[in-house]
Amino acid sequence: MTIGHTLLGLLESGPRHGYDLKRAFDERFGHDRPLHYGQVYSTMSRLLKNGLVEVDGIEPGGGPERKRYAITDAGVTDVAGWLATPEKPEPYLQSTLYTKVVLALLTGRDAAELLDVQRAEHLRLMRELTRRKQHGDLADQLICDHALFHLEADLRWLELTAARLGKLAAEVRA
């Protein structure tokens, strides 16, 4: 997800201050990684420079002046194009897990133990996400489901790799 496109999309409902954009982002998308104010203002500065937003008003505040940003027609077009473009599927063809297994085998370490420890960590996170999902709103449930499905795929890979560990060890050490 690009922060710029997300902030532009949030601006389509109407002009907002940077503080309001941060709050809206964090409520909708930042459950696990809220935006820093610096990210918001540096992104808005870039969008302003690129003509995707404009300053709709400036209000005095307790500190610096508060700028209210509005999306431009070019910004609306940019968001529409981003939304219409499918995301590239990430096949994880060279994963860190695979690298660790091969290096464990190459260095004479216990690759089966590595897989067991990783399996336990995946299961721990899956339990945590399942609890979060049970108490979350629909958006949180969907986010958790996405993560859970990926973790389930990783678990299947861990099991398959454990079953093939002897053959992989022979190939790696050849």
mmCIF file of C-alpha atoms in Angstrom:
data_model
loop_
_atom_site.group_PDB
_atom_site.id
_atom_site.type_symbol
_atom_site.label_atom_id
_atom_site.label_comp_id
_atom_site.label_asym_id
_atom_site.label_seq_id
_atom_site.Cartn_x
_atom_site.Cartn_y
_atom_site.Cartn_z
ATOM 1 C CA MET A 1 0.000 0.000 0.000
ATOM 2 C CA THR A 2 1.354 3.386 -0.836
ATOM 3 C CA ILE A 3 0.760 6.068 1.733
ATOM 4 C CA GLY A 4 0.375 8.746 -0.931
ATOM 5 C CA HIS A 5 -2.418 6.959 -2.761
ATOM 6 C CA THR A 6 -4.151 6.144 0.495
ATOM 7 C CA LEU A 7 -4.065 9.773 1.648
ATOM 8 C CA LEU A 8 -5.321 10.895 -1.759
ATOM 9 C CA GLY A 9 -8.179 8.427 -1.519
ATOM 10 C CA LEU A 10 -9.069 9.755 1.927
ATOM 11 C CA LEU A 11 -9.113 13.292 0.521
ATOM 12 C CA GLU A 12 -11.731 12.364 -2.083
ATOM 13 C CA SER A 13 -14.423 12.664 0.589
ATOM 14 C CA GLY A 14 -13.415 16.286 1.198
ATOM 15 C CA PRO A 15 -10.576 18.577 2.272
ATOM 16 C CA ARG A 16 -8.737 17.719 5.497
ATOM 17 C CA HIS A 17 -5.866 18.849 7.660
ATOM 18 C CA GLY A 18 -2.797 16.657 8.039
ATOM 19 C CA TYR A 19 -3.877 15.730 11.571
ATOM 20 C CA ASP A 20 -7.280 14.585 10.277
ATOM 21 C CA LEU A 21 -5.633 12.567 7.514
ATOM 22 C CA LYS A 22 -3.369 10.808 10.025
ATOM 23 C CA ARG A 23 -6.303 10.005 12.288
ATOM 24 C CA ALA A 24 -8.409 8.668 9.382
ATOM 25 C CA PHE A 25 -5.479 6.597 8.085
ATOM 26 C CA ASP A 26 -4.756 5.127 11.515
ATOM 27 C CA GLU A 27 -8.433 4.272 12.101
ATOM 28 C CA ARG A 28 -8.852 2.512 8.757
ATOM 29 C CA PHE A 29 -5.427 1.143 7.872
ATOM 30 C CA GLY A 30 -2.901 1.736 10.636
ATOM 31 C CA HIS A 31 -4.000 -0.782 13.247
ATOM 32 C CA ASP A 32 -0.562 -2.374 13.342
ATOM 33 C CA ARG A 33 1.527 0.443 11.918
ATOM 34 C CA PRO A 34 0.138 3.919 12.534
ATOM 35 C CA LEU A 35 1.571 6.766 10.496
ATOM 36 C CA HIS A 36 3.996 9.222 12.000
ATOM 37 C CA TYR A 37 3.091 12.866 11.572
ATOM 38 C CA GLY A 38 6.324 13.376 9.665
ATOM 39 C CA GLN A 39 5.207 10.782 7.099
ATOM 40 C CA VAL A 40 1.910 12.571 6.596
ATOM 41 C CA TYR A 41 3.442 15.998 6.092
ATOM 42 C CA SER A 42 6.327 14.826 3.899
ATOM 43 C CA THR A 43 3.848 12.863 1.753
ATOM 44 C CA MET A 44 1.485 15.836 1.518
ATOM 45 C CA SER A 45 4.413 18.063 0.522
ATOM 46 C CA ARG A 46 5.321 15.641 -2.285
ATOM 47 C CA LEU A 47 1.687 15.385 -3.445
ATOM 48 C CA LEU A 48 1.421 19.183 -3.439
ATOM 49 C CA LYS A 49 4.636 19.497 -5.468
ATOM 50 C CA ASN A 50 3.304 16.913 -7.967
ATOM 51 C CA GLY A 51 0.000 18.754 -8.374
ATOM 52 C CA LEU A 52 -2.117 15.951 -6.891
ATOM 53 C CA VAL A 53 -3.339 18.072 -3.967
ATOM 54 C CA GLU A 54 -3.692 21.765 -3.316
ATOM 55 C CA VAL A 55 -3.881 23.869 -0.191
ATOM 56 C CA ASP A 56 -7.571 24.591 0.344
ATOM 57 C CA GLY A 57 -7.057 26.900 3.305
ATOM 58 C CA ILE A 58 -4.705 27.889 6.077
ATOM 59 C CA GLU A 59 -5.830 28.365 9.648
ATOM 60 C CA PRO A 60 -3.821 29.693 12.574
ATOM 61 C CA GLY A 61 -3.292 27.205 15.364
ATOM 62 C CA GLY A 62 -1.554 26.954 18.709
ATOM 63 C CA GLY A 63 1.651 26.135 16.854
ATOM 64 C CA PRO A 64 2.333 26.280 13.144
ATOM 65 C CA GLU A 65 -0.416 27.252 10.725
ATOM 66 C CA ARG A 66 -2.725 24.398 9.820
ATOM 67 C CA LYS A 67 -3.027 23.701 6.103
ATOM 68 C CA ARG A 68 -6.177 22.093 4.793
ATOM 69 C CA TYR A 69 -5.518 19.949 1.724
ATOM 70 C CA ALA A 70 -7.875 19.123 -1.127
ATOM 71 C CA ILE A 71 -7.400 16.600 -3.894
ATOM 72 C CA THR A 72 -7.054 17.952 -7.438
ATOM 73 C CA ASP A 73 -8.519 16.456 -10.611
ATOM 74 C CA ALA A 74 -5.062 15.035 -11.337
ATOM 75 C CA GLY A 75 -5.095 13.442 -7.875
ATOM 76 C CA VAL A 76 -8.494 11.843 -8.494
ATOM 77 C CA THR A 77 -7.208 10.459 -11.802
ATOM 78 C CA ASP A 78 -4.083 9.146 -10.085
ATOM 79 C CA VAL A 79 -6.103 7.341 -7.387
ATOM 80 C CA ALA A 80 -8.449 5.889 -9.988
ATOM 81 C CA GLY A 81 -5.496 4.526 -11.951
ATOM 82 C CA TRP A 82 -3.907 3.056 -8.820
ATOM 83 C CA LEU A 83 -7.154 1.375 -7.771
ATOM 84 C CA ALA A 84 -7.653 -0.076 -11.256
ATOM 85 C CA THR A 85 -4.134 -1.535 -11.413
ATOM 86 C CA PRO A 86 -3.899 -5.060 -9.964
ATOM 87 C CA GLU A 87 -1.212 -5.644 -7.359
ATOM 88 C CA LYS A 88 1.634 -7.906 -8.389
ATOM 89 C CA PRO A 89 1.243 -11.238 -6.604
ATOM 90 C CA GLU A 90 4.218 -11.926 -4.354
ATOM 91 C CA PRO A 91 5.262 -15.536 -4.955
ATOM 92 C CA TYR A 92 8.075 -15.521 -2.328
ATOM 93 C CA LEU A 93 10.256 -17.638 -4.581
ATOM 94 C CA GLN A 94 13.355 -17.011 -2.469
ATOM 95 C CA SER A 95 12.097 -16.771 1.082
ATOM 96 C CA THR A 96 14.133 -16.188 4.199
ATOM 97 C CA LEU A 97 12.777 -19.439 5.634
ATOM 98 C CA TYR A 98 14.147 -21.439 2.704
ATOM 99 C CA THR A 99 17.493 -19.664 2.995
ATOM 100 C CA LYS A 100 17.707 -20.494 6.707
ATOM 101 C CA VAL A 101 16.914 -24.182 6.084
ATOM 102 C CA VAL A 102 19.564 -24.487 3.381
ATOM 103 C CA LEU A 103 22.175 -22.659 5.460
ATOM 104 C CA ALA A 104 21.391 -24.855 8.475
ATOM 105 C CA LEU A 105 21.957 -27.922 6.307
ATOM 106 C CA LEU A 106 25.154 -26.505 4.803
ATOM 107 C CA THR A 107 26.603 -25.649 8.200
ATOM 108 C CA GLY A 108 25.638 -28.884 9.943
ATOM 109 C CA ARG A 109 22.996 -27.306 12.157
ATOM 110 C CA ASP A 110 19.681 -28.950 12.986
ATOM 111 C CA ALA A 111 17.321 -27.855 10.192
ATOM 112 C CA ALA A 112 14.465 -29.907 11.662
ATOM 113 C CA GLU A 113 14.750 -27.928 14.919
ATOM 114 C CA LEU A 114 14.751 -24.703 12.922
ATOM 115 C CA LEU A 115 11.514 -25.785 11.227
ATOM 116 C CA ASP A 116 9.963 -26.790 14.570
ATOM 117 C CA VAL A 117 10.815 -23.441 16.156
ATOM 118 C CA GLN A 118 9.415 -21.601 13.134
ATOM 119 C CA ARG A 119 6.249 -23.711 13.199
ATOM 120 C CA ALA A 120 5.750 -22.827 16.880
ATOM 121 C CA GLU A 121 6.178 -19.123 16.110
ATOM 122 C CA HIS A 122 3.670 -19.304 13.261
ATOM 123 C CA LEU A 123 1.160 -21.091 15.492
ATOM 124 C CA ARG A 124 1.657 -18.502 18.264
ATOM 125 C CA LEU A 125 0.964 -15.659 15.842
ATOM 126 C CA MET A 126 -2.044 -17.493 14.394
ATOM 127 C CA ARG A 127 -3.539 -17.841 17.896
ATOM 128 C CA GLU A 128 -2.958 -14.132 18.525
ATOM 129 C CA LEU A 129 -4.576 -13.144 15.216
ATOM 130 C CA THR A 130 -7.522 -15.464 15.868
ATOM 131 C CA ARG A 131 -8.139 -13.782 19.241
ATOM 132 C CA ARG A 132 -7.853 -10.354 17.629
ATOM 133 C CA LYS A 133 -10.248 -11.399 14.884
ATOM 134 C CA GLN A 134 -12.873 -12.549 17.390
ATOM 135 C CA HIS A 135 -12.976 -9.124 19.028
ATOM 136 C CA GLY A 136 -12.401 -6.932 15.979
ATOM 137 C CA ASP A 137 -14.682 -5.130 13.611
ATOM 138 C CA LEU A 138 -15.191 -6.342 10.049
ATOM 139 C CA ALA A 139 -12.098 -4.528 8.730
ATOM 140 C CA ASP A 140 -9.936 -6.078 11.430
ATOM 141 C CA GLN A 141 -11.439 -9.505 10.746
ATOM 142 C CA LEU A 142 -10.609 -9.239 7.049
ATOM 143 C CA ILE A 143 -7.053 -8.090 7.761
ATOM 144 C CA CYS A 144 -6.569 -10.957 10.203
ATOM 145 C CA ASP A 145 -8.025 -13.471 7.727
ATOM 146 C CA HIS A 146 -5.541 -12.306 5.092
ATOM 147 C CA ALA A 147 -2.633 -12.789 7.474
ATOM 148 C CA LEU A 148 -3.976 -16.143 8.713
ATOM 149 C CA PHE A 149 -4.282 -17.522 5.191
ATOM 150 C CA HIS A 150 -0.663 -16.583 4.478
ATOM 151 C CA LEU A 151 0.472 -18.154 7.729
ATOM 152 C CA GLU A 152 -1.456 -21.338 6.891
ATOM 153 C CA ALA A 153 0.343 -21.511 3.545
ATOM 154 C CA ASP A 154 3.666 -21.073 5.353
ATOM 155 C CA LEU A 155 2.737 -23.901 7.725
ATOM 156 C CA ARG A 156 1.990 -26.202 4.797
ATOM 157 C CA TRP A 157 5.405 -25.320 3.360
ATOM 158 C CA LEU A 158 7.093 -25.982 6.716
ATOM 159 C CA GLU A 159 5.453 -29.426 6.895
ATOM 160 C CA LEU A 160 6.374 -30.269 3.308
ATOM 161 C CA THR A 161 9.956 -29.138 3.827
ATOM 162 C CA ALA A 162 10.246 -31.174 7.039
ATOM 163 C CA ALA A 163 9.029 -34.234 5.130
ATOM 164 C CA ARG A 164 11.615 -33.646 2.388
ATOM 165 C CA LEU A 165 14.481 -32.596 4.646
ATOM 166 C CA GLY A 166 16.536 -35.745 4.061
ATOM 167 C CA LYS A 167 16.366 -35.364 0.294
ATOM 168 C CA LEU A 168 17.095 -31.635 0.487
ATOM 169 C CA ALA A 169 20.113 -32.283 2.743
ATOM 170 C CA ALA A 170 21.501 -34.758 0.209
ATOM 171 C CA GLU A 171 21.064 -32.269 -2.659
ATOM 172 C CA VAL A 172 22.496 -29.315 -0.728
ATOM 173 C CA ARG A 173 25.542 -31.231 0.471
ATOM 174 C CA ALA A 174 26.273 -32.804 -2.930
#
